[in-house]
mmCIF file of C-alpha atoms in Angstrom:
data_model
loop_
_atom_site.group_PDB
_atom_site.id
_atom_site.type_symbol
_atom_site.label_atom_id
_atom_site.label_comp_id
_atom_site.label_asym_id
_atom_site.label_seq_id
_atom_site.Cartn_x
_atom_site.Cartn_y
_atom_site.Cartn_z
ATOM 1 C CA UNK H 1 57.787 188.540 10.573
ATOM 2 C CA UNK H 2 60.528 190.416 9.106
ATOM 3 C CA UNK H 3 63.898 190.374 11.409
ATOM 4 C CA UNK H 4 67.358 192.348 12.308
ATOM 5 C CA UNK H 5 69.945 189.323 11.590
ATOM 6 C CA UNK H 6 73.424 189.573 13.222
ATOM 7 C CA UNK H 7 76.340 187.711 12.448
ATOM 8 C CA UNK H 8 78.554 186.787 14.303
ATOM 9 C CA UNK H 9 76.351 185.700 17.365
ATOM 10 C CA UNK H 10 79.457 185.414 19.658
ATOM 11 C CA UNK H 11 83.027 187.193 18.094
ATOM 12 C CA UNK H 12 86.342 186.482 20.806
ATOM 13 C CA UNK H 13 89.465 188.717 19.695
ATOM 14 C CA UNK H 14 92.861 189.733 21.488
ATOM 15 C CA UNK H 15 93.125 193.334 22.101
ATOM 16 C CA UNK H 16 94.496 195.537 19.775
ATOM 17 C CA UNK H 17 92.754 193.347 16.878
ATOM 18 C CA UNK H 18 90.136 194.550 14.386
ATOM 19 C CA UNK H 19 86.872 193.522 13.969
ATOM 20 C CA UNK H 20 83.643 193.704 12.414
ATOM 21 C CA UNK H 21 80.281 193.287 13.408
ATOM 22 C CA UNK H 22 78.000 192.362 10.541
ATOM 23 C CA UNK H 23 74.000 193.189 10.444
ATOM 24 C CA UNK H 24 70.974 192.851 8.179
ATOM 25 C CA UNK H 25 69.055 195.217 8.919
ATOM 26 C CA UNK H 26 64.975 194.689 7.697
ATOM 27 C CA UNK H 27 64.977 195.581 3.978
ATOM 28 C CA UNK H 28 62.326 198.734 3.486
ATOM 29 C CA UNK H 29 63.859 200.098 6.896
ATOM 30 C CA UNK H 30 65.371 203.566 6.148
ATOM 31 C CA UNK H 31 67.441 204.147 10.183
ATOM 32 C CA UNK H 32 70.263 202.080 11.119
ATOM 33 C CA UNK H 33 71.375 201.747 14.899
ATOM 34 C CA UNK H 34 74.105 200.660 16.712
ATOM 35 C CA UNK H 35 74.003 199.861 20.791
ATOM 36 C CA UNK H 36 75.965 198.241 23.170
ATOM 37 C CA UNK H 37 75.177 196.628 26.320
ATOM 38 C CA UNK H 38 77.680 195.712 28.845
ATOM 39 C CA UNK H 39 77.370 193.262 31.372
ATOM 40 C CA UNK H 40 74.928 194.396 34.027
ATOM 41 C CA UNK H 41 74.258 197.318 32.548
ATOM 42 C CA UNK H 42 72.042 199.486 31.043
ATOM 43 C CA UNK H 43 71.927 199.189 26.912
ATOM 44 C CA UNK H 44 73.836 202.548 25.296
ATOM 45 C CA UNK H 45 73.274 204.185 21.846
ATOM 46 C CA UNK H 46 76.412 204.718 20.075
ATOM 47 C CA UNK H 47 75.259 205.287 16.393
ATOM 48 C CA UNK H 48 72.416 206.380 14.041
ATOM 49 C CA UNK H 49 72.402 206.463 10.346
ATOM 50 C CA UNK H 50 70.558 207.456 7.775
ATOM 51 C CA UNK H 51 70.540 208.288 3.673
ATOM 52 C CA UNK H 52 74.150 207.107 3.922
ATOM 53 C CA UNK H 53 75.960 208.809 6.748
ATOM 54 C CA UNK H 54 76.128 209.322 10.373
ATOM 55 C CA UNK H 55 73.090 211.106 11.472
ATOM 56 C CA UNK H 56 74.045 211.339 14.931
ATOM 57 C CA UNK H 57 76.605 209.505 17.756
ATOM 58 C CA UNK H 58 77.550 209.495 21.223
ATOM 59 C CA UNK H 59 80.332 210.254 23.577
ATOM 60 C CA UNK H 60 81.464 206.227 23.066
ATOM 61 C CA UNK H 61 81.299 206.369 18.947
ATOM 62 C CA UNK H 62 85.152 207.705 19.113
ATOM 63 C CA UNK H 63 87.708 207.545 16.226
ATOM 64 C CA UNK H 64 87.964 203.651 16.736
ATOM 65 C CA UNK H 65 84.625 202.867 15.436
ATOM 66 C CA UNK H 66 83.090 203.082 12.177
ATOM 67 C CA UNK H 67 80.013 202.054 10.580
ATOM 68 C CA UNK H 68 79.312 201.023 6.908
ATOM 69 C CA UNK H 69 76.718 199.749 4.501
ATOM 70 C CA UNK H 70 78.546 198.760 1.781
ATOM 71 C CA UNK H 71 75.529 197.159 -0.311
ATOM 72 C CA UNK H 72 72.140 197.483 -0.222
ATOM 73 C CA UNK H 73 71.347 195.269 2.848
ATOM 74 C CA UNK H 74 74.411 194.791 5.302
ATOM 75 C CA UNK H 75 75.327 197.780 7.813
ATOM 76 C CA UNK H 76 78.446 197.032 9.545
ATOM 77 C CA UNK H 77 80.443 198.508 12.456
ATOM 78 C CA UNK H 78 84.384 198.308 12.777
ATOM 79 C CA UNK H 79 86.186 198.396 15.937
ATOM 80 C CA UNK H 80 89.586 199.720 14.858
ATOM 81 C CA UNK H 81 91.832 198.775 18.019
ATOM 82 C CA UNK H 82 89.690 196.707 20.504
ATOM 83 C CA UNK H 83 90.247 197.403 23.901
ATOM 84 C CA UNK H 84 89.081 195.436 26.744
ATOM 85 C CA UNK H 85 86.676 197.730 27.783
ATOM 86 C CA UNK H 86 84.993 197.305 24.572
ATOM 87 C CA UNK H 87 83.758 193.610 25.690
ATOM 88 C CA UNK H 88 80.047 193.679 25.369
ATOM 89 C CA UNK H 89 77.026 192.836 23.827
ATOM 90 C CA UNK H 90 76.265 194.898 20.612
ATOM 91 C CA UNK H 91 73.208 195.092 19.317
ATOM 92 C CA UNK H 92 72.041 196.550 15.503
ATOM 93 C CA UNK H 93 68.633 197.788 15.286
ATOM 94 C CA UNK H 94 66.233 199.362 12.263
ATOM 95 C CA UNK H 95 63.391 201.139 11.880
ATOM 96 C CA UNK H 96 61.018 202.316 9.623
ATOM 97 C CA UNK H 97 58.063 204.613 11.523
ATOM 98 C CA UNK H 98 59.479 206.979 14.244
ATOM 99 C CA UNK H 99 61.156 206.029 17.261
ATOM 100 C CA UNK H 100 60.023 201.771 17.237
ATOM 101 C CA UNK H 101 63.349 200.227 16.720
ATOM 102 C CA UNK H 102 63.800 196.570 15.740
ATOM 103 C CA UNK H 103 66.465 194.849 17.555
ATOM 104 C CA UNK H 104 68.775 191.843 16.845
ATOM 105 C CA UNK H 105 69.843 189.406 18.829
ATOM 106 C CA UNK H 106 73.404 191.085 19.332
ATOM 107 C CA UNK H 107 76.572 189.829 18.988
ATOM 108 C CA UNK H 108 78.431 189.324 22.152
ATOM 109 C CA UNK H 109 82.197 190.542 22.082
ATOM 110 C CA UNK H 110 84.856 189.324 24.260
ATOM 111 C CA UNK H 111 87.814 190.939 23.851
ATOM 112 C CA UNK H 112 90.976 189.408 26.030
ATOM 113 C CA UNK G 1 73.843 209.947 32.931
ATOM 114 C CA UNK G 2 70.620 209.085 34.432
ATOM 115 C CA UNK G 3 68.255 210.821 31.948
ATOM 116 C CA UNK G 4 65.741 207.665 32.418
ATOM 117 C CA UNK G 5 65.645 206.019 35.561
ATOM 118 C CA UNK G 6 64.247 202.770 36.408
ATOM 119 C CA UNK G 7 64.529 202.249 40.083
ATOM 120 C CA UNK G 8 63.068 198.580 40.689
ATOM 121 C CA UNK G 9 66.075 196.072 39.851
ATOM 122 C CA UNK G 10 63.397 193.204 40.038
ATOM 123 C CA UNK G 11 59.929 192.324 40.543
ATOM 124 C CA UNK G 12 58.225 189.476 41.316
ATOM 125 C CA UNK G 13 54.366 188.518 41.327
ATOM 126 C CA UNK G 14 51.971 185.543 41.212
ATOM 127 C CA UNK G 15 50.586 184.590 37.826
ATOM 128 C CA UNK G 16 47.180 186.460 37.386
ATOM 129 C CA UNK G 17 48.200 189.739 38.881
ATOM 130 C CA UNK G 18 48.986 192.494 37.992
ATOM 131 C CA UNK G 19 52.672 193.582 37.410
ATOM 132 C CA UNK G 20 53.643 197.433 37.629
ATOM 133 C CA UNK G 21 56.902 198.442 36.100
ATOM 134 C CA UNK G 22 57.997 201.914 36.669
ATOM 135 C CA UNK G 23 60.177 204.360 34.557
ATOM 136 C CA UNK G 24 61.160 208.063 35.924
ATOM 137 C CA UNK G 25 63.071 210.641 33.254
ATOM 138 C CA UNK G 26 64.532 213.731 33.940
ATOM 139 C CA UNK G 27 64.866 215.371 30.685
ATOM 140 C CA UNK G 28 61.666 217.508 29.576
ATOM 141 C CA UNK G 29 62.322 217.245 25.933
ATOM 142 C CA UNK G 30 61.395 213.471 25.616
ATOM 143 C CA UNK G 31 58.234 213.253 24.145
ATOM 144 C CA UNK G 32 57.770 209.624 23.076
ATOM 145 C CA UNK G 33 58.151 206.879 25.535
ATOM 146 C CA UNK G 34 58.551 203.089 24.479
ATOM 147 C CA UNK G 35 58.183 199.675 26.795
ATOM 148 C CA UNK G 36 60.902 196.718 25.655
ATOM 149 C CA UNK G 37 61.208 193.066 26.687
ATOM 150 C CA UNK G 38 64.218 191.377 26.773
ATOM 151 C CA UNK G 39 65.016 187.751 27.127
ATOM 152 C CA UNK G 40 68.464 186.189 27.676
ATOM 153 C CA UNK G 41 70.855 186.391 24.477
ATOM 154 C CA UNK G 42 67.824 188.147 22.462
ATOM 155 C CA UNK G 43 67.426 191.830 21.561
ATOM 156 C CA UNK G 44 65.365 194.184 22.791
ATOM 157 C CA UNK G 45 61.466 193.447 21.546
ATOM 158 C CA UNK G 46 59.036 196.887 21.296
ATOM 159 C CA UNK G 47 56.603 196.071 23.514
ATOM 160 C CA UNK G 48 54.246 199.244 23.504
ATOM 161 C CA UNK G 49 54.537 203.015 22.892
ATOM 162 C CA UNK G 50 53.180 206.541 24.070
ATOM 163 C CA UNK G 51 53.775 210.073 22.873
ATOM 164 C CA UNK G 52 53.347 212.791 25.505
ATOM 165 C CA UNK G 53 50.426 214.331 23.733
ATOM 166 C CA UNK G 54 48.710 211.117 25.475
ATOM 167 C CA UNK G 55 48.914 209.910 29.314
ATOM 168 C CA UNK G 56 47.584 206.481 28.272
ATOM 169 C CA UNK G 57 48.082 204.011 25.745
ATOM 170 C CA UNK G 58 46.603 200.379 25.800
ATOM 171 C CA UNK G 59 47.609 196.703 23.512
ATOM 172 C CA UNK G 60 45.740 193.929 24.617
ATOM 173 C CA UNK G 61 46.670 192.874 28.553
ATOM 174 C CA UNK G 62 50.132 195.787 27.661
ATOM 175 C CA UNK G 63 49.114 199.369 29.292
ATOM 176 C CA UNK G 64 51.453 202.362 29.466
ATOM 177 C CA UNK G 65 50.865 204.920 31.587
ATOM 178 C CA UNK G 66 52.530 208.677 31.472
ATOM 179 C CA UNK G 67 52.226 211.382 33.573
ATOM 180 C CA UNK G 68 54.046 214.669 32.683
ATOM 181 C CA UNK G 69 53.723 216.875 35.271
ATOM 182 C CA UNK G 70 55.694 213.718 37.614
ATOM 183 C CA UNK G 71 57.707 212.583 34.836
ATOM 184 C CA UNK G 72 56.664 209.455 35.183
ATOM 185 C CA UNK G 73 55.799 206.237 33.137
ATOM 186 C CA UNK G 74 54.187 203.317 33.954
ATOM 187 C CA UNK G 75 53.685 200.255 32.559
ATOM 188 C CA UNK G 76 50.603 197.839 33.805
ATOM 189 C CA UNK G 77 50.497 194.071 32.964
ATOM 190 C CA UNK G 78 47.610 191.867 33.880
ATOM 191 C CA UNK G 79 46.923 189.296 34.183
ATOM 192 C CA UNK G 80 50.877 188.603 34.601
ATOM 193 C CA UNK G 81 51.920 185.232 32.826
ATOM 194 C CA UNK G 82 54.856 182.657 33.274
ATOM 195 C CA UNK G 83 56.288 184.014 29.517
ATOM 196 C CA UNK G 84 55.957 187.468 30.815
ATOM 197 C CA UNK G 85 59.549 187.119 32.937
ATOM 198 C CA UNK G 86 61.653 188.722 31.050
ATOM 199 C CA UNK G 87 63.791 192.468 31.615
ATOM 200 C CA UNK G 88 61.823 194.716 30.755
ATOM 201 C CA UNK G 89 63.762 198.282 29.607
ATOM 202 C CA UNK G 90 61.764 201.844 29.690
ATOM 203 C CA UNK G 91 63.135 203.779 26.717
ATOM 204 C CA UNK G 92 62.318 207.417 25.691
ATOM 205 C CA UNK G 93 63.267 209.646 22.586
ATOM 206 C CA UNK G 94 62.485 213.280 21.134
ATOM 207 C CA UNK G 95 61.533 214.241 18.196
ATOM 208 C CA UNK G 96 65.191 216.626 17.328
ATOM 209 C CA UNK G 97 67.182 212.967 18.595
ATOM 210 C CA UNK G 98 65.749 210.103 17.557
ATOM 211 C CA UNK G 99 68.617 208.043 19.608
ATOM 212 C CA UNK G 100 66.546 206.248 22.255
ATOM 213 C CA UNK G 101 67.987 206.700 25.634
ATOM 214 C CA UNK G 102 67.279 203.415 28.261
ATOM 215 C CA UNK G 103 66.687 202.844 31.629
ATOM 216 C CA UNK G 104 68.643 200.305 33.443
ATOM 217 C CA UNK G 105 65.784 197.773 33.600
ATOM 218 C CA UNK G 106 63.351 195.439 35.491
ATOM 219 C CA UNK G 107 63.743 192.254 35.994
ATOM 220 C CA UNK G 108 59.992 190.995 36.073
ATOM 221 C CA UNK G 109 59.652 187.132 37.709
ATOM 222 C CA UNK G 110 55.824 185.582 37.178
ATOM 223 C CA UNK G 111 55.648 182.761 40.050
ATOM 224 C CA UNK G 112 53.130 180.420 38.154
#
């Protein structure tokens, strides 16, 4: 069965550092998520996209974050300036039908 | 920000019975509801999924429940099963915002 891969599966960085979260998302999908889940609790939306731009974000999806998908297959997000607060488990998902989302595995960030 | 409320932390029940997750949601425009699993260091996995033009929807031993007028989902498992312990997230969407919102989650034991 076709998958959501993630890379990296675990990403430590100091604050104040870049980085970027890598994702294949499944190939005829058409929506590209990112979420975030931090410890304990409850997972968050913080980006949709779709025909090549942000179709919608939330309240978290400030000026520090960008997504990409520079090819045809990888949809990335960037975390400008990490904070600390940004430590968490983020999760890429795709769909292609309405509404049922395919999760990845998520790559856990640990910022220090 | 407690558009989807799931109020049980945990359950736990004997293999063979019948496990009841609940899901509560406050916003009226949500008209498609969605069941996820989650096991440690995984994503989310779609489980099962009911628009509000329904108030039942059933997938093998997997039945989701809705009632409108309460706000209020349900999701019935039997017989329960050992692989069945798992979080299990309520998740609901509308057609204008496609974002799913999430409930906090349910942490489902099976005693074998």
């Amino acid at each position: 069965e076709p998958e959501v891969t993630q890379t990296p599966s675990h990403q430590v960085t100091q604050m104040g550092q870049e980085v970027i979260l890598r994702c294949v998302p499944i190939s005829n999908h058409l929506y590209f998520y990112w979420y975030r889940q931090i410890l304990g609790q409850k997972v968050e939306f913080l980006v949709s996209f779709y025909n090549n731009e942000i179709s919608e974000k939330s309240e978290i999806f400030d000026d520090q974050f960008s997504v990409e998908r520079p090819d045809g297959s990888n949809f990335t997000l960037k975390i400008r300036s990490t904070k600390l607060e940004d430590s968490a488990m983020y999760f890429c998902a795709s769909r292609y039908q309405p509404e049922k989302l395919f999760f990845g595995s998520g790559t856990q960030l640990s910022v220090l | 920000d407690q558009q989807v409320k799931q109020n049980s932390p945990s359950l736990s029940v004997q293999e063979g019975r019948i496990s009841i997750l609940n899901c509560d949601y406050t916003n009226s425009m949500f008209d498609y509801f969605l069941w996820y699993k989650k096991y440690p260091a995984e994503g989310p996995t779609f489980l099962i999924s009911i628009s509000s033009i329904k108030d039942k929807n059933e997938d093998g031993r997997f039945t989701v429940f809705l009632n409108k007028s309460a706000k209020h989902l349900s999701l019935h498992i039997v017989p329960s099963q050992p692989g069945d312990s798992a979080v299990y997230f309520c998740a609901a969407a509308n057609t204008g915002r496609r974002a799913l919102t999430f409930g906090s989650g349910t942490r489902l034991q099976v005693q074998p």
